PDB file of C-alpha atoms in Angstrom:
ATOM      1  CA  UNK A   1      -0.333  11.328  14.094  1.00 91.00           C
ATOM      2  CA  UNK A   2      -3.168  10.802  11.647  1.00 96.00           C
ATOM      3  CA  UNK A   3      -1.999  10.309   8.026  1.00 97.00           C
ATOM      4  CA  UNK A   4      -4.502  12.933   6.862  1.00 96.00           C
ATOM      5  CA  UNK A   5      -2.621  15.450   9.114  1.00 96.00           C
ATOM      6  CA  UNK A   6       0.755  14.364   7.452  1.00 97.00           C
ATOM      7  CA  UNK A   7      -0.653  15.260   4.104  1.00 97.00           C
ATOM      8  CA  UNK A   8      -1.482  18.757   5.451  1.00 96.00           C
ATOM      9  CA  UNK A   9       2.114  19.200   6.589  1.00 96.00           C
ATOM     10  CA  UNK A  10       4.027  17.693   3.620  1.00 97.00           C
ATOM     11  CA  UNK A  11       3.812  18.003  -0.130  1.00 97.00           C
ATOM     12  CA  UNK A  12       4.788  14.326  -0.557  1.00 98.00           C
ATOM     13  CA  UNK A  13       4.412  11.403   1.809  1.00 98.00           C
ATOM     14  CA  UNK A  14       6.871   8.444   1.695  1.00 98.00           C
ATOM     15  CA  UNK A  15       5.955   5.145   3.166  1.00 98.00           C
ATOM     16  CA  UNK A  16       6.619   1.342   3.155  1.00 98.00           C
ATOM     17  CA  UNK A  17       4.381  -1.747   3.294  1.00 97.00           C
ATOM     18  CA  UNK A  18       5.247  -4.978   5.088  1.00 96.00           C
ATOM     19  CA  UNK A  19       3.364  -8.137   5.818  1.00 92.00           C
ATOM     20  CA  UNK A  20       3.207 -10.239   8.966  1.00 90.00           C
ATOM     21  CA  UNK A  21       5.146 -13.486   9.323  1.00 87.00           C
ATOM     22  CA  UNK A  22       3.320 -16.779   8.902  1.00 82.00           C
ATOM     23  CA  UNK A  23       0.855 -17.573  11.790  1.00 79.00           C
ATOM     24  CA  UNK A  24       3.292 -20.153  13.122  1.00 80.00           C
ATOM     25  CA  UNK A  25       6.350 -17.961  12.919  1.00 84.00           C
ATOM     26  CA  UNK A  26       7.790 -15.839  15.682  1.00 85.00           C
ATOM     27  CA  UNK A  27       7.431 -12.066  15.446  1.00 85.00           C
ATOM     28  CA  UNK A  28      11.221 -11.800  15.373  1.00 84.00           C
ATOM     29  CA  UNK A  29      10.935 -12.932  11.747  1.00 81.00           C
ATOM     30  CA  UNK A  30       9.891  -9.386  10.788  1.00 94.00           C
ATOM     31  CA  UNK A  31      11.400  -7.378  13.762  1.00 95.00           C
ATOM     32  CA  UNK A  32      14.765  -6.720  12.003  1.00 96.00           C
ATOM     33  CA  UNK A  33      13.065  -5.650   8.871  1.00 96.00           C
ATOM     34  CA  UNK A  34      10.962  -3.141  10.815  1.00 97.00           C
ATOM     35  CA  UNK A  35      13.992  -1.794  12.654  1.00 97.00           C
ATOM     36  CA  UNK A  36      15.894  -1.183   9.398  1.00 98.00           C
ATOM     37  CA  UNK A  37      12.838   0.374   7.739  1.00 98.00           C
ATOM     38  CA  UNK A  38      12.256   2.699  10.701  1.00 98.00           C
ATOM     39  CA  UNK A  39      15.856   3.865  10.459  1.00 98.00           C
ATOM     40  CA  UNK A  40      14.994   5.306   7.013  1.00 98.00           C
ATOM     41  CA  UNK A  41      12.352   7.605   8.677  1.00 98.00           C
ATOM     42  CA  UNK A  42       9.318   6.894   6.539  1.00 98.00           C
ATOM     43  CA  UNK A  43       6.156   8.831   7.230  1.00 98.00           C
ATOM     44  CA  UNK A  44       4.431   5.534   8.140  1.00 98.00           C
ATOM     45  CA  UNK A  45       4.653   1.780   7.557  1.00 98.00           C
ATOM     46  CA  UNK A  46       1.553  -0.094   6.542  1.00 98.00           C
ATOM     47  CA  UNK A  47       0.971  -3.639   7.732  1.00 96.00           C
ATOM     48  CA  UNK A  48      -0.981  -6.041   5.649  1.00 94.00           C
ATOM     49  CA  UNK A  49      -3.304  -8.750   6.819  1.00 85.00           C
ATOM     50  CA  UNK A  50      -2.041 -12.207   7.470  1.00 63.00           C
ATOM     51  CA  UNK A  51      -1.620 -14.510   4.535  1.00 56.00           C
ATOM     52  CA  UNK A  52      -3.650 -17.576   3.696  1.00 50.00           C
ATOM     53  CA  UNK A  53      -7.053 -16.176   4.588  1.00 47.00           C
ATOM     54  CA  UNK A  54      -6.278 -15.812   8.284  1.00 49.00           C
ATOM     55  CA  UNK A  55      -7.486 -12.243   8.147  1.00 54.00           C
ATOM     56  CA  UNK A  56      -6.598  -9.564  10.642  1.00 62.00           C
ATOM     57  CA  UNK A  57      -5.053 -12.064  13.208  1.00 67.00           C
ATOM     58  CA  UNK A  58      -1.460 -10.647  13.302  1.00 86.00           C
ATOM     59  CA  UNK A  59      -1.888  -7.087  11.844  1.00 90.00           C
ATOM     60  CA  UNK A  60      -2.301  -5.401  15.210  1.00 90.00           C
ATOM     61  CA  UNK A  61       0.565  -7.292  16.702  1.00 90.00           C
ATOM     62  CA  UNK A  62       2.961  -6.190  13.941  1.00 94.00           C
ATOM     63  CA  UNK A  63       1.499  -2.660  13.925  1.00 95.00           C
ATOM     64  CA  UNK A  64       2.324  -2.350  17.529  1.00 95.00           C
ATOM     65  CA  UNK A  65       5.904  -3.379  16.764  1.00 95.00           C
ATOM     66  CA  UNK A  66       6.092  -0.624  14.145  1.00 97.00           C
ATOM     67  CA  UNK A  67       4.860   1.834  16.700  1.00 97.00           C
ATOM     68  CA  UNK A  68       7.493   0.782  19.212  1.00 96.00           C
ATOM     69  CA  UNK A  69      10.099   1.663  16.661  1.00 97.00           C
ATOM     70  CA  UNK A  70       8.865   5.224  16.563  1.00 97.00           C
ATOM     71  CA  UNK A  71       6.945   5.026  13.212  1.00 98.00           C
ATOM     72  CA  UNK A  72       3.292   5.545  12.625  1.00 98.00           C
ATOM     73  CA  UNK A  73       1.640   2.224  11.598  1.00 98.00           C
ATOM     74  CA  UNK A  74      -1.236   1.871   9.143  1.00 98.00           C
ATOM     75  CA  UNK A  75      -3.099  -1.339   9.908  1.00 97.00           C
ATOM     76  CA  UNK A  76      -4.886  -3.042   7.155  1.00 96.00           C
ATOM     77  CA  UNK A  77      -8.397  -4.424   7.893  1.00 95.00           C
ATOM     78  CA  UNK A  78     -10.187  -6.776   5.561  1.00 93.00           C
ATOM     79  CA  UNK A  79     -13.928  -7.574   5.696  1.00 93.00           C
ATOM     80  CA  UNK A  80     -14.658 -10.193   3.135  1.00 91.00           C
ATOM     81  CA  UNK A  81     -14.637 -13.075   5.779  1.00 90.00           C
ATOM     82  CA  UNK A  82     -15.415 -10.859   8.802  1.00 92.00           C
ATOM     83  CA  UNK A  83     -18.451 -10.020  10.813  1.00 93.00           C
ATOM     84  CA  UNK A  84     -19.157  -6.614  12.497  1.00 96.00           C
ATOM     85  CA  UNK A  85     -18.118  -8.293  15.717  1.00 95.00           C
ATOM     86  CA  UNK A  86     -14.804  -9.434  14.156  1.00 93.00           C
ATOM     87  CA  UNK A  87     -14.008  -5.996  12.929  1.00 95.00           C
ATOM     88  CA  UNK A  88     -15.073  -4.333  16.210  1.00 96.00           C
ATOM     89  CA  UNK A  89     -12.516  -6.600  18.128  1.00 94.00           C
ATOM     90  CA  UNK A  90      -9.712  -5.501  15.788  1.00 94.00           C
ATOM     91  CA  UNK A  91     -10.657  -1.801  16.081  1.00 96.00           C
ATOM     92  CA  UNK A  92     -10.863  -2.147  19.853  1.00 96.00           C
ATOM     93  CA  UNK A  93      -7.382  -3.688  19.949  1.00 94.00           C
ATOM     94  CA  UNK A  94      -5.975  -1.015  17.749  1.00 96.00           C
ATOM     95  CA  UNK A  95      -7.666   1.757  19.695  1.00 96.00           C
ATOM     96  CA  UNK A  96      -6.339   0.417  22.978  1.00 95.00           C
ATOM     97  CA  UNK A  97      -2.929   0.743  21.536  1.00 95.00           C
ATOM     98  CA  UNK A  98      -3.470   4.209  20.190  1.00 96.00           C
ATOM     99  CA  UNK A  99      -3.270   3.013  16.623  1.00 97.00           C
ATOM    100  CA  UNK A 100      -5.749   5.138  14.667  1.00 98.00           C
ATOM    101  CA  UNK A 101      -4.654   4.869  11.050  1.00 98.00           C
ATOM    102  CA  UNK A 102      -6.289   1.948   9.165  1.00 98.00           C
ATOM    103  CA  UNK A 103      -6.622   0.802   5.536  1.00 98.00           C
ATOM    104  CA  UNK A 104     -10.134  -0.521   4.779  1.00 97.00           C
ATOM    105  CA  UNK A 105     -10.103  -3.372   2.231  1.00 96.00           C
ATOM    106  CA  UNK A 106     -12.541  -5.862   1.009  1.00 94.00           C
ATOM    107  CA  UNK A 107      -9.824  -8.518   0.875  1.00 90.00           C
ATOM    108  CA  UNK A 108      -9.181 -11.305  -1.565  1.00 84.00           C
ATOM    109  CA  UNK A 109     -11.659 -14.187  -1.829  1.00 81.00           C
ATOM    110  CA  UNK A 110     -10.525 -17.460  -0.343  1.00 80.00           C
ATOM    111  CA  UNK A 111     -11.801 -20.613  -1.918  1.00 80.00           C
ATOM    112  CA  UNK A 112     -14.176 -22.497   0.466  1.00 80.00           C
ATOM    113  CA  UNK A 113     -14.265 -19.612   3.022  1.00 84.00           C
ATOM    114  CA  UNK A 114     -17.716 -18.230   4.061  1.00 86.00           C
ATOM    115  CA  UNK A 115     -17.995 -14.676   2.998  1.00 86.00           C
ATOM    116  CA  UNK A 116     -19.270 -11.908   5.211  1.00 89.00           C
ATOM    117  CA  UNK A 117     -23.002 -11.267   5.711  1.00 90.00           C
ATOM    118  CA  UNK A 118     -22.179  -7.802   7.068  1.00 91.00           C
ATOM    119  CA  UNK A 119     -19.672  -6.418   4.459  1.00 95.00           C
ATOM    120  CA  UNK A 120     -19.932  -6.649   0.665  1.00 91.00           C
ATOM    121  CA  UNK A 121     -17.531  -3.976  -0.201  1.00 93.00           C
ATOM    122  CA  UNK A 122     -14.680  -1.880   1.203  1.00 96.00           C
ATOM    123  CA  UNK A 123     -17.097   1.093   1.244  1.00 96.00           C
ATOM    124  CA  UNK A 124     -19.211  -0.797   3.727  1.00 96.00           C
ATOM    125  CA  UNK A 125     -16.259  -1.401   5.917  1.00 97.00           C
ATOM    126  CA  UNK A 126     -15.145   2.273   5.734  1.00 97.00           C
ATOM    127  CA  UNK A 127     -18.597   3.465   6.728  1.00 97.00           C
ATOM    128  CA  UNK A 128     -18.651   0.997   9.743  1.00 97.00           C
ATOM    129  CA  UNK A 129     -15.154   2.054  10.912  1.00 98.00           C
ATOM    130  CA  UNK A 130     -16.144   5.694  10.751  1.00 97.00           C
ATOM    131  CA  UNK A 131     -19.338   5.031  12.683  1.00 96.00           C
ATOM    132  CA  UNK A 132     -17.635   2.676  15.287  1.00 96.00           C
ATOM    133  CA  UNK A 133     -14.775   5.094  15.983  1.00 93.00           C
ATOM    134  CA  UNK A 134     -16.832   8.258  15.927  1.00 92.00           C
ATOM    135  CA  UNK A 135     -14.280   9.852  13.656  1.00 90.00           C
ATOM    136  CA  UNK A 136     -11.167   8.916  15.742  1.00 95.00           C
ATOM    137  CA  UNK A 137      -9.808   6.656  12.937  1.00 97.00           C
ATOM    138  CA  UNK A 138      -8.142   7.926   9.744  1.00 97.00           C
ATOM    139  CA  UNK A 139      -9.298   5.597   6.975  1.00 98.00           C
ATOM    140  CA  UNK A 140      -7.287   4.976   3.927  1.00 98.00           C
ATOM    141  CA  UNK A 141      -8.480   3.030   0.818  1.00 98.00           C
ATOM    142  CA  UNK A 142      -7.079   1.141  -2.149  1.00 97.00           C
ATOM    143  CA  UNK A 143      -7.412   2.210  -5.764  1.00 97.00           C
ATOM    144  CA  UNK A 144      -6.493   0.757  -9.151  1.00 96.00           C
ATOM    145  CA  UNK A 145      -4.917   2.861 -11.905  1.00 96.00           C
ATOM    146  CA  UNK A 146      -5.712   0.160 -14.422  1.00 93.00           C
ATOM    147  CA  UNK A 147      -9.010  -0.760 -12.927  1.00 93.00           C
ATOM    148  CA  UNK A 148      -9.928  -3.362 -10.264  1.00 91.00           C
ATOM    149  CA  UNK A 149      -9.739  -6.785 -11.818  1.00 88.00           C
ATOM    150  CA  UNK A 150     -13.322  -7.570 -11.021  1.00 90.00           C
ATOM    151  CA  UNK A 151     -14.711  -4.332 -12.366  1.00 92.00           C
ATOM    152  CA  UNK A 152     -16.181  -4.358 -15.911  1.00 94.00           C
ATOM    153  CA  UNK A 153     -14.379  -1.089 -16.883  1.00 95.00           C
ATOM    154  CA  UNK A 154     -12.364   1.673 -15.306  1.00 96.00           C
ATOM    155  CA  UNK A 155     -15.233   4.145 -15.192  1.00 96.00           C
ATOM    156  CA  UNK A 156     -17.349   1.794 -13.145  1.00 96.00           C
ATOM    157  CA  UNK A 157     -14.398   1.245 -10.835  1.00 97.00           C
ATOM    158  CA  UNK A 158     -14.020   4.976 -10.232  1.00 98.00           C
ATOM    159  CA  UNK A 159     -17.637   5.410  -9.529  1.00 97.00           C
ATOM    160  CA  UNK A 160     -17.333   2.717  -6.871  1.00 96.00           C
ATOM    161  CA  UNK A 161     -14.252   4.415  -5.578  1.00 97.00           C
ATOM    162  CA  UNK A 162     -16.290   7.611  -5.149  1.00 98.00           C
ATOM    163  CA  UNK A 163     -18.627   5.648  -2.905  1.00 97.00           C
ATOM    164  CA  UNK A 164     -15.716   4.532  -0.769  1.00 97.00           C
ATOM    165  CA  UNK A 165     -14.392   8.059  -0.409  1.00 98.00           C
ATOM    166  CA  UNK A 166     -17.920   9.303   0.393  1.00 97.00           C
ATOM    167  CA  UNK A 167     -18.028   6.647   3.127  1.00 97.00           C
ATOM    168  CA  UNK A 168     -15.020   8.141   4.933  1.00 97.00           C
ATOM    169  CA  UNK A 169     -11.853   7.306   3.179  1.00 98.00           C
ATOM    170  CA  UNK A 170      -9.330  10.234   3.584  1.00 97.00           C
ATOM    171  CA  UNK A 171      -6.529   9.084   1.353  1.00 98.00           C
ATOM    172  CA  UNK A 172      -5.782   6.419  -1.289  1.00 98.00           C
ATOM    173  CA  UNK A 173      -2.975   4.083  -2.059  1.00 98.00           C
ATOM    174  CA  UNK A 174      -2.796   2.635  -5.561  1.00 97.00           C
ATOM    175  CA  UNK A 175      -2.255  -0.855  -6.581  1.00 94.00           C
ATOM    176  CA  UNK A 176       1.197  -1.387  -8.139  1.00 94.00           C
ATOM    177  CA  UNK A 177       1.784  -0.112 -11.663  1.00 94.00           C
ATOM    178  CA  UNK A 178       4.757   0.127 -13.962  1.00 94.00           C
ATOM    179  CA  UNK A 179       3.718   2.743 -16.448  1.00 95.00           C
ATOM    180  CA  UNK A 180       3.450   6.190 -14.948  1.00 97.00           C
ATOM    181  CA  UNK A 181       1.317   7.423 -17.763  1.00 96.00           C
ATOM    182  CA  UNK A 182      -1.356   5.160 -16.575  1.00 96.00           C
ATOM    183  CA  UNK A 183      -1.172   6.797 -13.120  1.00 97.00           C
ATOM    184  CA  UNK A 184      -1.201  10.333 -14.517  1.00 98.00           C
ATOM    185  CA  UNK A 185      -4.305   9.545 -16.559  1.00 97.00           C
ATOM    186  CA  UNK A 186      -5.977   7.992 -13.602  1.00 98.00           C
ATOM    187  CA  UNK A 187      -5.193  10.883 -11.394  1.00 98.00           C
ATOM    188  CA  UNK A 188      -6.862  13.210 -13.955  1.00 97.00           C
ATOM    189  CA  UNK A 189      -9.937  10.947 -14.094  1.00 98.00           C
ATOM    190  CA  UNK A 190     -10.281  11.000 -10.243  1.00 98.00           C
ATOM    191  CA  UNK A 191     -10.309  14.720 -10.260  1.00 97.00           C
ATOM    192  CA  UNK A 192     -13.003  14.836 -12.952  1.00 97.00           C
ATOM    193  CA  UNK A 193     -15.018  12.473 -10.762  1.00 97.00           C
ATOM    194  CA  UNK A 194     -14.821  14.728  -7.779  1.00 97.00           C
ATOM    195  CA  UNK A 195     -12.371  12.542  -5.869  1.00 98.00           C
ATOM    196  CA  UNK A 196     -10.022  15.092  -4.232  1.00 96.00           C
ATOM    197  CA  UNK A 197      -8.370  13.044  -1.489  1.00 98.00           C
ATOM    198  CA  UNK A 198      -4.512  12.576  -1.712  1.00 98.00           C
ATOM    199  CA  UNK A 199      -3.479   9.615  -3.765  1.00 98.00           C
ATOM    200  CA  UNK A 200      -0.224   7.774  -3.075  1.00 98.00           C
ATOM    201  CA  UNK A 201       1.472   5.915  -5.979  1.00 98.00           C
ATOM    202  CA  UNK A 202       2.113   2.198  -5.146  1.00 97.00           C
ATOM    203  CA  UNK A 203       5.527   1.110  -6.401  1.00 97.00           C
ATOM    204  CA  UNK A 204       6.626  -2.606  -6.235  1.00 95.00           C
ATOM    205  CA  UNK A 205      10.192  -3.065  -7.472  1.00 95.00           C
ATOM    206  CA  UNK A 206      10.611  -6.294  -9.478  1.00 93.00           C
ATOM    207  CA  UNK A 207      13.850  -7.518  -7.946  1.00 94.00           C
ATOM    208  CA  UNK A 208      13.365 -11.275  -7.662  1.00 91.00           C
ATOM    209  CA  UNK A 209      12.237 -14.060 -10.022  1.00 86.00           C
ATOM    210  CA  UNK A 210       9.465 -15.028  -7.639  1.00 83.00           C
ATOM    211  CA  UNK A 211       8.117 -11.488  -7.564  1.00 78.00           C
ATOM    212  CA  UNK A 212       8.206 -11.291 -11.290  1.00 81.00           C
ATOM    213  CA  UNK A 213       6.107 -14.500 -11.611  1.00 78.00           C
ATOM    214  CA  UNK A 214       3.679 -13.619  -8.869  1.00 78.00           C
ATOM    215  CA  UNK A 215       3.235 -10.023  -9.974  1.00 75.00           C
ATOM    216  CA  UNK A 216       2.479 -10.947 -13.601  1.00 68.00           C
ATOM    217  CA  UNK A 217       0.110 -13.819 -12.676  1.00 69.00           C
ATOM    218  CA  UNK A 218      -1.871 -12.062  -9.845  1.00 69.00           C
ATOM    219  CA  UNK A 219      -1.781  -8.334 -10.244  1.00 71.00           C
ATOM    220  CA  UNK A 220      -2.981  -7.943 -13.879  1.00 72.00           C
ATOM    221  CA  UNK A 221      -0.545  -4.973 -14.158  1.00 80.00           C
ATOM    222  CA  UNK A 222       0.502  -3.950 -17.593  1.00 84.00           C
ATOM    223  CA  UNK A 223       4.252  -4.790 -18.227  1.00 87.00           C
ATOM    224  CA  UNK A 224       5.884  -1.932 -20.337  1.00 91.00           C
ATOM    225  CA  UNK A 225       8.476  -2.776 -22.863  1.00 92.00           C
ATOM    226  CA  UNK A 226      11.305  -1.576 -20.564  1.00 91.00           C
ATOM    227  CA  UNK A 227      10.263  -3.988 -17.795  1.00 91.00           C
ATOM    228  CA  UNK A 228       9.713  -6.768 -20.310  1.00 90.00           C
ATOM    229  CA  UNK A 229      13.228  -6.369 -21.624  1.00 94.00           C
ATOM    230  CA  UNK A 230      14.740  -6.271 -18.100  1.00 94.00           C
ATOM    231  CA  UNK A 231      12.887  -9.557 -17.185  1.00 91.00           C
ATOM    232  CA  UNK A 232      13.877 -11.252 -20.417  1.00 91.00           C
ATOM    233  CA  UNK A 233      17.606 -10.275 -20.030  1.00 95.00           C
ATOM    234  CA  UNK A 234      18.031 -10.800 -16.250  1.00 94.00           C
ATOM    235  CA  UNK A 235      15.417 -13.315 -15.264  1.00 91.00           C
ATOM    236  CA  UNK A 236      17.867 -16.035 -14.374  1.00 93.00           C
ATOM    237  CA  UNK A 237      20.585 -13.633 -13.174  1.00 95.00           C
ATOM    238  CA  UNK A 238      19.531 -12.834  -9.512  1.00 94.00           C
ATOM    239  CA  UNK A 239      22.124 -10.102  -8.782  1.00 96.00           C
ATOM    240  CA  UNK A 240      21.560  -8.259 -12.066  1.00 96.00           C
ATOM    241  CA  UNK A 241      17.733  -8.511 -11.706  1.00 95.00           C
ATOM    242  CA  UNK A 242      17.954  -7.067  -8.201  1.00 96.00           C
ATOM    243  CA  UNK A 243      19.959  -4.077  -9.443  1.00 96.00           C
ATOM    244  CA  UNK A 244      17.969  -3.491 -12.597  1.00 96.00           C
ATOM    245  CA  UNK A 245      14.756  -3.718 -10.651  1.00 96.00           C
ATOM    246  CA  UNK A 246      15.917  -1.068  -8.157  1.00 97.00           C
ATOM    247  CA  UNK A 247      17.167   1.089 -10.958  1.00 97.00           C
ATOM    248  CA  UNK A 248      13.733   0.958 -12.717  1.00 97.00           C
ATOM    249  CA  UNK A 249      11.862   1.772  -9.439  1.00 97.00           C
ATOM    250  CA  UNK A 250      14.104   4.750  -8.820  1.00 98.00           C
ATOM    251  CA  UNK A 251      13.548   6.094 -12.365  1.00 97.00           C
ATOM    252  CA  UNK A 252       9.824   5.583 -11.955  1.00 98.00           C
ATOM    253  CA  UNK A 253       9.683   7.353  -8.508  1.00 98.00           C
ATOM    254  CA  UNK A 254      11.864  10.209  -9.720  1.00 98.00           C
ATOM    255  CA  UNK A 255       9.349  10.841 -12.637  1.00 98.00           C
ATOM    256  CA  UNK A 256       6.383  10.681 -10.249  1.00 98.00           C
ATOM    257  CA  UNK A 257       7.978  13.126  -7.779  1.00 98.00           C
ATOM    258  CA  UNK A 258       8.719  15.498 -10.718  1.00 97.00           C
ATOM    259  CA  UNK A 259       4.977  15.327 -11.606  1.00 98.00           C
ATOM    260  CA  UNK A 260       3.902  16.412  -8.190  1.00 97.00           C
ATOM    261  CA  UNK A 261       2.696  12.990  -6.767  1.00 98.00           C
ATOM    262  CA  UNK A 262       1.196  13.298  -3.296  1.00 98.00           C
ATOM    263  CA  UNK A 263       2.999  10.221  -1.965  1.00 98.00           C
ATOM    264  CA  UNK A 264       5.103   7.203  -2.744  1.00 98.00           C
ATOM    265  CA  UNK A 265       4.087   4.005  -1.120  1.00 98.00           C
ATOM    266  CA  UNK A 266       6.831   1.282  -1.610  1.00 98.00           C
ATOM    267  CA  UNK A 267       5.790  -2.340  -1.543  1.00 96.00           C
ATOM    268  CA  UNK A 268       9.106  -3.823  -0.366  1.00 93.00           C
ATOM    269  CA  UNK A 269       8.014  -7.394   0.234  1.00 92.00           C
ATOM    270  CA  UNK A 270       9.807  -7.289   3.655  1.00 94.00           C
ATOM    271  CA  UNK A 271      13.155  -6.607   1.932  1.00 95.00           C
ATOM    272  CA  UNK A 272      14.835  -3.862   3.867  1.00 97.00           C
ATOM    273  CA  UNK A 273      17.809  -3.825   1.511  1.00 97.00           C
ATOM    274  CA  UNK A 274      15.634  -2.804  -1.430  1.00 97.00           C
ATOM    275  CA  UNK A 275      14.031  -0.011   0.669  1.00 98.00           C
ATOM    276  CA  UNK A 276      17.420   1.193   1.731  1.00 98.00           C
ATOM    277  CA  UNK A 277      18.859   1.305  -1.740  1.00 98.00           C
ATOM    278  CA  UNK A 278      15.841   3.125  -3.151  1.00 98.00           C
ATOM    279  CA  UNK A 279      15.633   5.574  -0.293  1.00 98.00           C
ATOM    280  CA  UNK A 280      19.238   6.488  -0.636  1.00 98.00           C
ATOM    281  CA  UNK A 281      18.775   7.240  -4.294  1.00 98.00           C
ATOM    282  CA  UNK A 282      15.658   9.370  -4.043  1.00 98.00           C
ATOM    283  CA  UNK A 283      16.314  11.122  -0.668  1.00 97.00           C
ATOM    284  CA  UNK A 284      17.502  14.398  -2.183  1.00 97.00           C
ATOM    285  CA  UNK A 285      14.697  14.591  -4.620  1.00 97.00           C
ATOM    286  CA  UNK A 286      12.090  13.890  -1.908  1.00 97.00           C
ATOM    287  CA  UNK A 287      13.640  16.504   0.276  1.00 97.00           C
ATOM    288  CA  UNK A 288      13.471  19.099  -2.489  1.00 97.00           C
ATOM    289  CA  UNK A 289       9.766  18.458  -3.208  1.00 97.00           C
ATOM    290  CA  UNK A 290       8.975  18.840   0.527  1.00 97.00           C
ATOM    291  CA  UNK A 291      10.613  22.281   0.803  1.00 92.00           C
ATOM    292  CA  UNK A 292       8.104  24.924   1.729  1.00 71.00           C
TER     293      UNK A 292
END
């Protein structure tokens, strides 16, 4: 089912994101995680591109595994190091396997890698996918409640986001954030800009020391006082950090659901336990908001 159709059927979508194993690892490295996530009955599971600048190499492979577990996959496609021919091959493989939901991304710059001569922005990729597929693909896009790190300001970023939506993007997933007020303000700004596609809130629980370090260093996300206190108190206490991180994410999600968010997209870092704990805690709230 196309994700845009899911948004027509439900008030709030619930989904997970996973990433492929390393290029040298066997697919079994993520198979158990997919099975456990599928058992939670998400609306879909998105599959990121391979790490280390290897692009879309394993995305379709893992997306097919998600599909075999009875869950709709959302396959990420990056374009910063890809030609039209590269993207066409990926789209053909997805189409051959009846995978029609894709997330169009520019992708991160890789030092020393030649950048695409065909695609400069995710909006270019979205337009190409729409044309290539003749409308058969549902195209999701990324957005940034605190602004893209390469954008000079939030308003400029929103203007560029409008180009992406106009190019064919049918729903948006946000970058992770930890202050819901930033999301609510951003949602209002998108409405004023004429961006009326559904927006899912991207939530990444901070449950491990490595996640804390990486998130703070790479995402640029604002760290509210509550998260800062949690990190300071439990940084070197793995079990307590795990439980505190889950509790903060549950509180954040409950607030978003109360405010009518169109979707929750959980960045679980391939940790099925975290997804299970959070889903158990919010299941009744999610069911309530989806009552017709």
